[in-house]
Coordinates of C-alpha atoms in Angstrom, one line a residue:
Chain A
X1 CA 0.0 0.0 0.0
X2 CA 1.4 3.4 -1.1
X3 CA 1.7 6.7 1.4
X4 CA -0.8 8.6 -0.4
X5 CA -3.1 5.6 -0.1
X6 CA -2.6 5.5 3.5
X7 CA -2.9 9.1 3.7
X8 CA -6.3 8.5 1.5
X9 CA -7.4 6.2 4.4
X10 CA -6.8 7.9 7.3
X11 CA -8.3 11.3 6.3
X12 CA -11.4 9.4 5.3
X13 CA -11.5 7.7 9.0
X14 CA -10.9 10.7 10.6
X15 CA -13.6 12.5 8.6
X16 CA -16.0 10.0 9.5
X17 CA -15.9 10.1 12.7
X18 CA -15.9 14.2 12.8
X19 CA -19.0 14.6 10.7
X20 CA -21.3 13.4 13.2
X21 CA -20.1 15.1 16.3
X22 CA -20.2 18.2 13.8
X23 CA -23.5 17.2 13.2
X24 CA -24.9 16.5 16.7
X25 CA -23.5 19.8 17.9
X26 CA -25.3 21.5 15.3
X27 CA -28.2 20.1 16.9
X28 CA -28.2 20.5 20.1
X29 CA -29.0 23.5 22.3
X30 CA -27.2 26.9 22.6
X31 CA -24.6 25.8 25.4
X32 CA -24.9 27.4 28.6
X33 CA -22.3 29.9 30.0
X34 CA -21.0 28.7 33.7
X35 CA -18.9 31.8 33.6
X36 CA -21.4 34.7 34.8
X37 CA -19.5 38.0 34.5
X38 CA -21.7 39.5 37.1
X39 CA -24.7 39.7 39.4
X40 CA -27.0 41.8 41.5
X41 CA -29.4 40.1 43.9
X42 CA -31.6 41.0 46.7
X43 CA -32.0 39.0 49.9
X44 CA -34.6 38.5 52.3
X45 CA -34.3 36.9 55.7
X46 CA -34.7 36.4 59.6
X47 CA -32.4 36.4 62.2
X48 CA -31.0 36.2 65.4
X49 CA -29.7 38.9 67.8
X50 CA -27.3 38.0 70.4
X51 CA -27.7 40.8 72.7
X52 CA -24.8 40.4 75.2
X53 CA -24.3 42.0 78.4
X54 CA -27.2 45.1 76.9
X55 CA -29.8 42.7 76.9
X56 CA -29.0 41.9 80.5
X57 CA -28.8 45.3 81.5
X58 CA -32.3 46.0 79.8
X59 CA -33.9 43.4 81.8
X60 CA -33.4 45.0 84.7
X61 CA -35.9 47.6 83.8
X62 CA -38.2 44.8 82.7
X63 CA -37.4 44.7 78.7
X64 CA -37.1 41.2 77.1
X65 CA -34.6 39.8 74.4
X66 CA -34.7 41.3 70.9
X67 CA -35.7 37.9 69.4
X68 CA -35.9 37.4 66.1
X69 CA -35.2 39.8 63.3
X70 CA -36.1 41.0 60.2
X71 CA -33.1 41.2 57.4
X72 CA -32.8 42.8 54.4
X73 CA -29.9 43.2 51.4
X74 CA -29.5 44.2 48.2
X75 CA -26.2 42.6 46.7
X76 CA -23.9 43.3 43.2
X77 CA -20.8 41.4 42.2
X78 CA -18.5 40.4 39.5
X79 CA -17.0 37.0 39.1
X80 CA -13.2 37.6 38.9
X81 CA -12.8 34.1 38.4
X82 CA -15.0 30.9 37.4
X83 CA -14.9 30.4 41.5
X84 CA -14.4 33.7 43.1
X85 CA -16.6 36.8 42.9
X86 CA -16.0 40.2 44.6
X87 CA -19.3 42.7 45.3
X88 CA -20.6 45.2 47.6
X89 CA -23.7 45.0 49.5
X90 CA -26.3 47.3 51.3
X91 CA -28.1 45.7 54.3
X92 CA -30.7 46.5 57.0
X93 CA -32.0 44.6 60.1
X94 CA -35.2 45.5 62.4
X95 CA -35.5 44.0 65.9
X96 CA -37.6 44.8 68.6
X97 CA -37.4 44.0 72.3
X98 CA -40.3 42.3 74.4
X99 CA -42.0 45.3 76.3
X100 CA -41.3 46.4 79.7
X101 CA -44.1 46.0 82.4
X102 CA -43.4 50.0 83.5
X103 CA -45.5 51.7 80.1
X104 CA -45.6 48.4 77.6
X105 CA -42.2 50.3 75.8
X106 CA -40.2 48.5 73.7
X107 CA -36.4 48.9 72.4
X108 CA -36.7 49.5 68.7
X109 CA -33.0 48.1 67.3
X110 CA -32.3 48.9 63.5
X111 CA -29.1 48.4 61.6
X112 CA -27.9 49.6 57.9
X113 CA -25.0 48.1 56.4
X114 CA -22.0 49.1 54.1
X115 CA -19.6 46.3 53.1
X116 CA -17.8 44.4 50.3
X117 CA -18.1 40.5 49.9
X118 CA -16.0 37.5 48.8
X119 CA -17.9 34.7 47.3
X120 CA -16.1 31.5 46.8
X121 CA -18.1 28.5 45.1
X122 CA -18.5 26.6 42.1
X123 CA -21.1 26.0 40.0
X124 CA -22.8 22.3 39.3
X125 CA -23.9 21.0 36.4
X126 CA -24.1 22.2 32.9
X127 CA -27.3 22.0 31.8
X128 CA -30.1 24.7 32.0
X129 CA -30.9 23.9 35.5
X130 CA -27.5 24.4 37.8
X131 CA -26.4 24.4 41.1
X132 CA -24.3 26.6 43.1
X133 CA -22.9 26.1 46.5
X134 CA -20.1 28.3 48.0
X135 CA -19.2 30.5 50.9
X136 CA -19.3 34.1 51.3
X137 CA -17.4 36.5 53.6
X138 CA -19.0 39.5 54.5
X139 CA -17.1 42.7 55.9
X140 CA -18.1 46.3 56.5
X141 CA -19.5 49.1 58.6
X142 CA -23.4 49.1 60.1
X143 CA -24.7 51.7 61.7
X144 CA -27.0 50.7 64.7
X145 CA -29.5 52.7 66.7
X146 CA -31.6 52.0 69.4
X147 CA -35.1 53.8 69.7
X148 CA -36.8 53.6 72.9
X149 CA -39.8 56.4 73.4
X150 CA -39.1 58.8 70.8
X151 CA -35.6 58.9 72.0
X152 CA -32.5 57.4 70.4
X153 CA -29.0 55.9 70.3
X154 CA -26.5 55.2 67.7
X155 CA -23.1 54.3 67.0
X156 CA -21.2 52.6 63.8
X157 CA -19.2 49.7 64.3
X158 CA -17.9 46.9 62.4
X159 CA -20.1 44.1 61.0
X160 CA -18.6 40.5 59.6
X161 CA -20.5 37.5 58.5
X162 CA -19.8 34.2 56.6
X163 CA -22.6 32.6 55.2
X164 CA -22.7 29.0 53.0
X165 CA -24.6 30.0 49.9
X166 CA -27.0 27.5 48.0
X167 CA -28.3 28.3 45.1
X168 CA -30.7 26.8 41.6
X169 CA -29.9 28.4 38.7
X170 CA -32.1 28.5 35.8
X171 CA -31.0 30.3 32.9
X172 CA -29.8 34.1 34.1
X173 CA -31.3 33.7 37.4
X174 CA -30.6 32.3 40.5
X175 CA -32.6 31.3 43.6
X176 CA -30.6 30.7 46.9
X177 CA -30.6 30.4 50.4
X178 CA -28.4 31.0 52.9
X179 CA -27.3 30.4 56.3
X180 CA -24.1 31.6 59.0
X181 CA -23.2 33.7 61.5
X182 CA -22.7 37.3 61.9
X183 CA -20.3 39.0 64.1
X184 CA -20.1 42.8 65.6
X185 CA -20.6 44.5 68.5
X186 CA -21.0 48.0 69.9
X187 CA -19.2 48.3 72.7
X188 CA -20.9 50.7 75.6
X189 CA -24.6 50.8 73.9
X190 CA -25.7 50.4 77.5
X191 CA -23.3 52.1 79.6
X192 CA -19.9 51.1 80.8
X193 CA -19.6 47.7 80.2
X194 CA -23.2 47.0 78.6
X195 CA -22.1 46.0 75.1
X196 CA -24.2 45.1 72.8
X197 CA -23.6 42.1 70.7
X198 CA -24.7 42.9 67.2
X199 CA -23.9 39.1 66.5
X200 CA -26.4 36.4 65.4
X201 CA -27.4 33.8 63.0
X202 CA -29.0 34.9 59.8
X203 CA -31.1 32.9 57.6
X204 CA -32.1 34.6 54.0
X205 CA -33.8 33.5 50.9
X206 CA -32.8 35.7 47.7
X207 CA -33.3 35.8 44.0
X208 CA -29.8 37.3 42.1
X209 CA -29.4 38.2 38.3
X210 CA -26.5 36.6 36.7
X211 CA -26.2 38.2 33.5
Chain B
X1 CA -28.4 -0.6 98.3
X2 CA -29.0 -2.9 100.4
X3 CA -32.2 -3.9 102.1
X4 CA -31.2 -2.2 105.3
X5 CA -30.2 0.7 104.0
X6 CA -34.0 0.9 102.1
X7 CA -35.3 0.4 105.9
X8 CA -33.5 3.5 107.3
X9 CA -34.3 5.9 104.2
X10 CA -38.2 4.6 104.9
X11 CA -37.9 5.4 108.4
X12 CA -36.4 9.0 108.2
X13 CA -39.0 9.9 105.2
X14 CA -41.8 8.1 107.9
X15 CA -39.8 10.3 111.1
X16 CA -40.4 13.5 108.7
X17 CA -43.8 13.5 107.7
X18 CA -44.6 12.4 111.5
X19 CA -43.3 15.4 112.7
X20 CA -45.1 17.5 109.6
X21 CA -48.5 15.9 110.5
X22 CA -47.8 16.8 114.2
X23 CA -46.3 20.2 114.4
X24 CA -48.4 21.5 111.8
X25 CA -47.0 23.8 109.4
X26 CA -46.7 27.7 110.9
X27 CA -45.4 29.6 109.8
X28 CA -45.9 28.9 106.3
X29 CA -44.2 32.0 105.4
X30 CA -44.7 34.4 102.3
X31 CA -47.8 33.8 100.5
X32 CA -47.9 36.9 98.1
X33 CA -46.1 40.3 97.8
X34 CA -48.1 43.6 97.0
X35 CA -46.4 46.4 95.7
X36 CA -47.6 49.4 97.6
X37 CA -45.8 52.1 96.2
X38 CA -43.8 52.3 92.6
X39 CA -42.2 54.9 90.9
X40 CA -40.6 54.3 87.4
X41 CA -39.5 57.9 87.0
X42 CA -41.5 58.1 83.4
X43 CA -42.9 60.9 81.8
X44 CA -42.2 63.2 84.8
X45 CA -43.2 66.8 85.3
X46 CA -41.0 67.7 87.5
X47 CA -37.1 67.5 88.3
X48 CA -37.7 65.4 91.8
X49 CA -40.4 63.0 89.8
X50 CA -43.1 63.8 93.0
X51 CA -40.5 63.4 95.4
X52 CA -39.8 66.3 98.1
X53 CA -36.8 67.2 98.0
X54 CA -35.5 67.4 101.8
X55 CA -31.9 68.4 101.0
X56 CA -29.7 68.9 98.1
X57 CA -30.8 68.2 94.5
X58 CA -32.5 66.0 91.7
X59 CA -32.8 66.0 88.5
X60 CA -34.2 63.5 85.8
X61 CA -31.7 61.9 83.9
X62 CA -31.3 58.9 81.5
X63 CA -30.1 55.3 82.7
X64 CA -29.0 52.7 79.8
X65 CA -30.6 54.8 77.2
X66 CA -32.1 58.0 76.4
X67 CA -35.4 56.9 76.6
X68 CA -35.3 55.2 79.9
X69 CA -35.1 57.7 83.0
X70 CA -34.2 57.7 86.4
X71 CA -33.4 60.1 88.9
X72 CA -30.1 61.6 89.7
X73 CA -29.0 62.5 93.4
X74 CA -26.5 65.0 94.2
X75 CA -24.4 64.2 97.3
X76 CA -26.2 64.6 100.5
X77 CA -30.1 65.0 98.7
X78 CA -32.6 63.2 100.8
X79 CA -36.0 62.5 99.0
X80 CA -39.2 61.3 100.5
X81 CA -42.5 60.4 99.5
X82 CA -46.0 59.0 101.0
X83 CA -46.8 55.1 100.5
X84 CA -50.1 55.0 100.1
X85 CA -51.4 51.3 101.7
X86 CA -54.6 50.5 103.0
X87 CA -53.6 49.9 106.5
X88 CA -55.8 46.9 107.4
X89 CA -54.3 45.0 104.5
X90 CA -50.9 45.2 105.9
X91 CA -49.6 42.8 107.6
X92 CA -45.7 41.4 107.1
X93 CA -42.4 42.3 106.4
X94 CA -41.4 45.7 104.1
X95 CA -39.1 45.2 101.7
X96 CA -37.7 48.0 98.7
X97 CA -36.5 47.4 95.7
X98 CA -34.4 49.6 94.0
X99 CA -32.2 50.2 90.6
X100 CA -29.3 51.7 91.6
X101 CA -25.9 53.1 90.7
X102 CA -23.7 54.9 93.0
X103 CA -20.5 57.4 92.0
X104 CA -17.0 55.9 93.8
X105 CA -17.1 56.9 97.4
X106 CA -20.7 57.2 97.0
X107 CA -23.7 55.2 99.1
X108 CA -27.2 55.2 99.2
X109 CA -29.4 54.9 102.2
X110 CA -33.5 53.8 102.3
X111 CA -35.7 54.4 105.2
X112 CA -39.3 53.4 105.8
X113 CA -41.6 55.5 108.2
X114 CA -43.8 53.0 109.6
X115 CA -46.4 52.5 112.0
X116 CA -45.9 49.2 114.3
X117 CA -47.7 47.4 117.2
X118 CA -45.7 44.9 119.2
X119 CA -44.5 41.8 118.4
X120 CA -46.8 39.9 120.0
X121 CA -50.0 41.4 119.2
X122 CA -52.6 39.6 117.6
X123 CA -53.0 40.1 113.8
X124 CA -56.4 41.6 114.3
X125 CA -54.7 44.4 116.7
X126 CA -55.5 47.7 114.1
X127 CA -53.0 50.0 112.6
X128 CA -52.7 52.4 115.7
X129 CA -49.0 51.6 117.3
X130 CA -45.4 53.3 117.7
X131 CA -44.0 55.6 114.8
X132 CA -40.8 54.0 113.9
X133 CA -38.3 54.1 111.6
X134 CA -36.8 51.7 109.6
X135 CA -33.4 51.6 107.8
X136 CA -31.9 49.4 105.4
X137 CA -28.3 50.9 103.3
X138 CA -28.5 49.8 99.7
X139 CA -25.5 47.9 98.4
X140 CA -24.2 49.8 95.3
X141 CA -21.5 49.7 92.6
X142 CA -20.6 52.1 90.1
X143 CA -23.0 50.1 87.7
X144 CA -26.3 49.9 87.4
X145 CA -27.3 47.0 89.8
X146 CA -30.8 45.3 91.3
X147 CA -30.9 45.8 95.3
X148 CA -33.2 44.1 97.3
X149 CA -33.5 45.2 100.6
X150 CA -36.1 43.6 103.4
X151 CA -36.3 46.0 106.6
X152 CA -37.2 44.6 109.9
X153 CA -39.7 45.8 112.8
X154 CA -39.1 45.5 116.3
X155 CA -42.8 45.1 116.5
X156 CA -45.1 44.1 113.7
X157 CA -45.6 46.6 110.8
X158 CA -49.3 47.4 110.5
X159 CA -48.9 50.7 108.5
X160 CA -46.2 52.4 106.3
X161 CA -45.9 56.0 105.7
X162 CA -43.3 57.1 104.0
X163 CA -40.5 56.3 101.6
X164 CA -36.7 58.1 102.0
X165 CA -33.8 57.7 100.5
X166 CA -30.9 59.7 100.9
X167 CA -27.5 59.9 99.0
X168 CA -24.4 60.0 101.1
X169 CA -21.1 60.4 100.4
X170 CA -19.4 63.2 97.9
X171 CA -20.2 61.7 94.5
X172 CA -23.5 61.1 93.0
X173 CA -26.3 58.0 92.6
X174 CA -28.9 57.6 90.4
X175 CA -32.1 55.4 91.0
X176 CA -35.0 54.1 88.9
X177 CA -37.9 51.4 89.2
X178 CA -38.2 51.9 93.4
X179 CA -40.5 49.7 94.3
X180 CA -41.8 49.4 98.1
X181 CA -43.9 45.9 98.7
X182 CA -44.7 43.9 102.0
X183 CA -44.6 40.5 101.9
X184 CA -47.8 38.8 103.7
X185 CA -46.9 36.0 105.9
X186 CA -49.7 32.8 105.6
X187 CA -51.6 31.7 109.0
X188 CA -52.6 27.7 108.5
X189 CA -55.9 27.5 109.1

């Protein structure tokens, strides 16, 4: 057998084994990009409110824990890399003590939030439908205030969290939850040694744009 | 354990409720507590919150927040007020409480006028008796702190009159949520 006739042969192998992978691409869908360039999301949640040695030094005067509170954030990011995305986000959190016996009074917490964000994940699948799971750290500045009859309190401290992110993707949007702790504390809200512990565990439910 | 062990335990628990069934049960001690006089130092009108102001000064000023007054004491201000109690209900052992903070070198001093018959007296006796006075010191620290303090009667308190309390020393204190009650001691029947 001649070189050009093995030549002959091979280039006809190799062709027919390309033309129906080129064919069965040309079929299929549009693929699906797992390489967002950014996203913008909003978050809703509830949470937790340590209190510290405040919350001690309230009850005293009759007022009960701060329970369970109301979170909110609005979120924007790029992805630097397939796995890493850096954003800012704006937050708020409402929280309101169990009334003292004295006049039924409450203490009236609220927080607003100013920080940047590190998300580290990966996403699942590469279909449609994906997953997400990841981590995000959380850093900034809140400024809290305390309202107790028409009178108030604030002070800006530090705020950190770290939350594990979960998310479904479908197409340019994702739906996620998310659950971890958050960390500050204003030191002196109460008096001398009657710190408040910002701190608590937050639990959120969003809906984020990937374009 | 072993079987003689079980007969001893059975015997002491018999040996106790023996002496229960026997003795009876006075006194049975307190059976409620009735606040008789409370001042939260809220939406005052006034810089001594109704108090007179025997000596030195007062002045309303805020606690753990803005929003949540007490009363501030400059050194050596005594402050009194009536308790108002209806006297045939009375019939135990005074006791304040008190929020309290006190400056360094600071102390702060309660004392109940009270109207007492003796000891002994039946509890059926009226409210006519001796005028005494009765005096408890709060224990303070420079933080805001919860004092209990019980006052005891040479005789038995029928009647309270009057609430003081009086700042001593040369820094100041500040008070909220005062509280004066009398715990009612139970009679078995």
């Amino acid at each position: 057998m001649s070189k050009r006739t093995l030549l002959s042969l091979a280039l006809a192998s190799w062709g027919a084994f390309a033309l129906p992978d080129e064919a069965l691409a040309q079929t299929r869908q549009a693929p699906v990009s797992d390489d967002p360039r950014a996203s913008l999301g909003i978050l809703v949640g509830v949470s937790s409110v340590h209190g510290g040695q405040y919350e001690t030094t309230a009850s005293q005067w009759g007022y009960g824990t701060f329970g369970g509170a109301l979170t909110l954030a609005v979120e924007g990011g790029a992805w630097v890399t397939p796995w890493l995305s850096l954003g800012g986000r704006l937050g708020m959190l409402r929280a309101s003590s169990d009334a003292t016996p004295t006049d039924g009074a409450r203490l009236a917490l609220a927080s607003y939030d100013l920080g940047a964000y590190a998300r580290l994940g990966g996403v699942l699948g590469h279909r449609r439908v994906r997953g997400f799971l990841g981590v995000q750290l959380e850093g900034g500045v809140q400024w809290a205030s305390i309202d107790l009859r028409s009178e108030s309190t604030s002070e800006a401290t530090a705020r950190f969290a770290v939350a594990g992110v979960g998310q479904v993707i479908v197409g340019p949007v994702a739906f996620g939850l998310r659950v971890g702790p958050r960390f500050g504390s204003w030191a002196g809200a109460g008096g001398a040694g009657a710190d408040l512990d910002l701190g608590g565990i937050e639990f959120s439910t969003g809906v984020e744009v990937r374009p | 354990m072993n079987r003689k062990m079980l007969r001893l335990a059975a015997s002491l628990v018999a040996s106790a409720v023996s002496a229960l069934a026997l003795e009876g049960c006075p006194p049975c001690g307190p059976t409620d507590a009735q606040a008789i006089g409370e001042w939260s130092f809220e939406h005052c009108s006034d810089a001594s919150c109704g108090f007179t102001v025997e000596s030195g000064s007062t002045r309303v000023t805020a606690t753990f927040h803005p929003g949540e007054h007490g009363l501030d004491l400059a050194p050596g201000t005594s402050i009194v007020a009536p308790v108002s109690v209806a006297a045939s209900t009375l019939y135990g052992m005074p006791f304040v409480k008190l929020l309290a903070r006190c400056d360094a070198g600071s102390s702060l001093s309660v004392e109940l006028g009270a109207t007492s018959t003796a000891r002994d007296a039946a509890p059926d006796a009226g409210t006519t008796g001796e005028v005494e006075t009765l005096r408890g010191t709060i224990t303070t620290t420079t933080t805001w702190a919860l004092a209990n303090q019980a006052f005891v009667s040479t005789g038995q308190v029928r009647r309270l009159n009057s609430v003081r309390v009086i700042a001593a020393g040369a820094g100041h204190c500040q008070i909220d949520q005062l509280e004066v009650s009398v715990n009612f001691y139970g009679f078995c029947e």
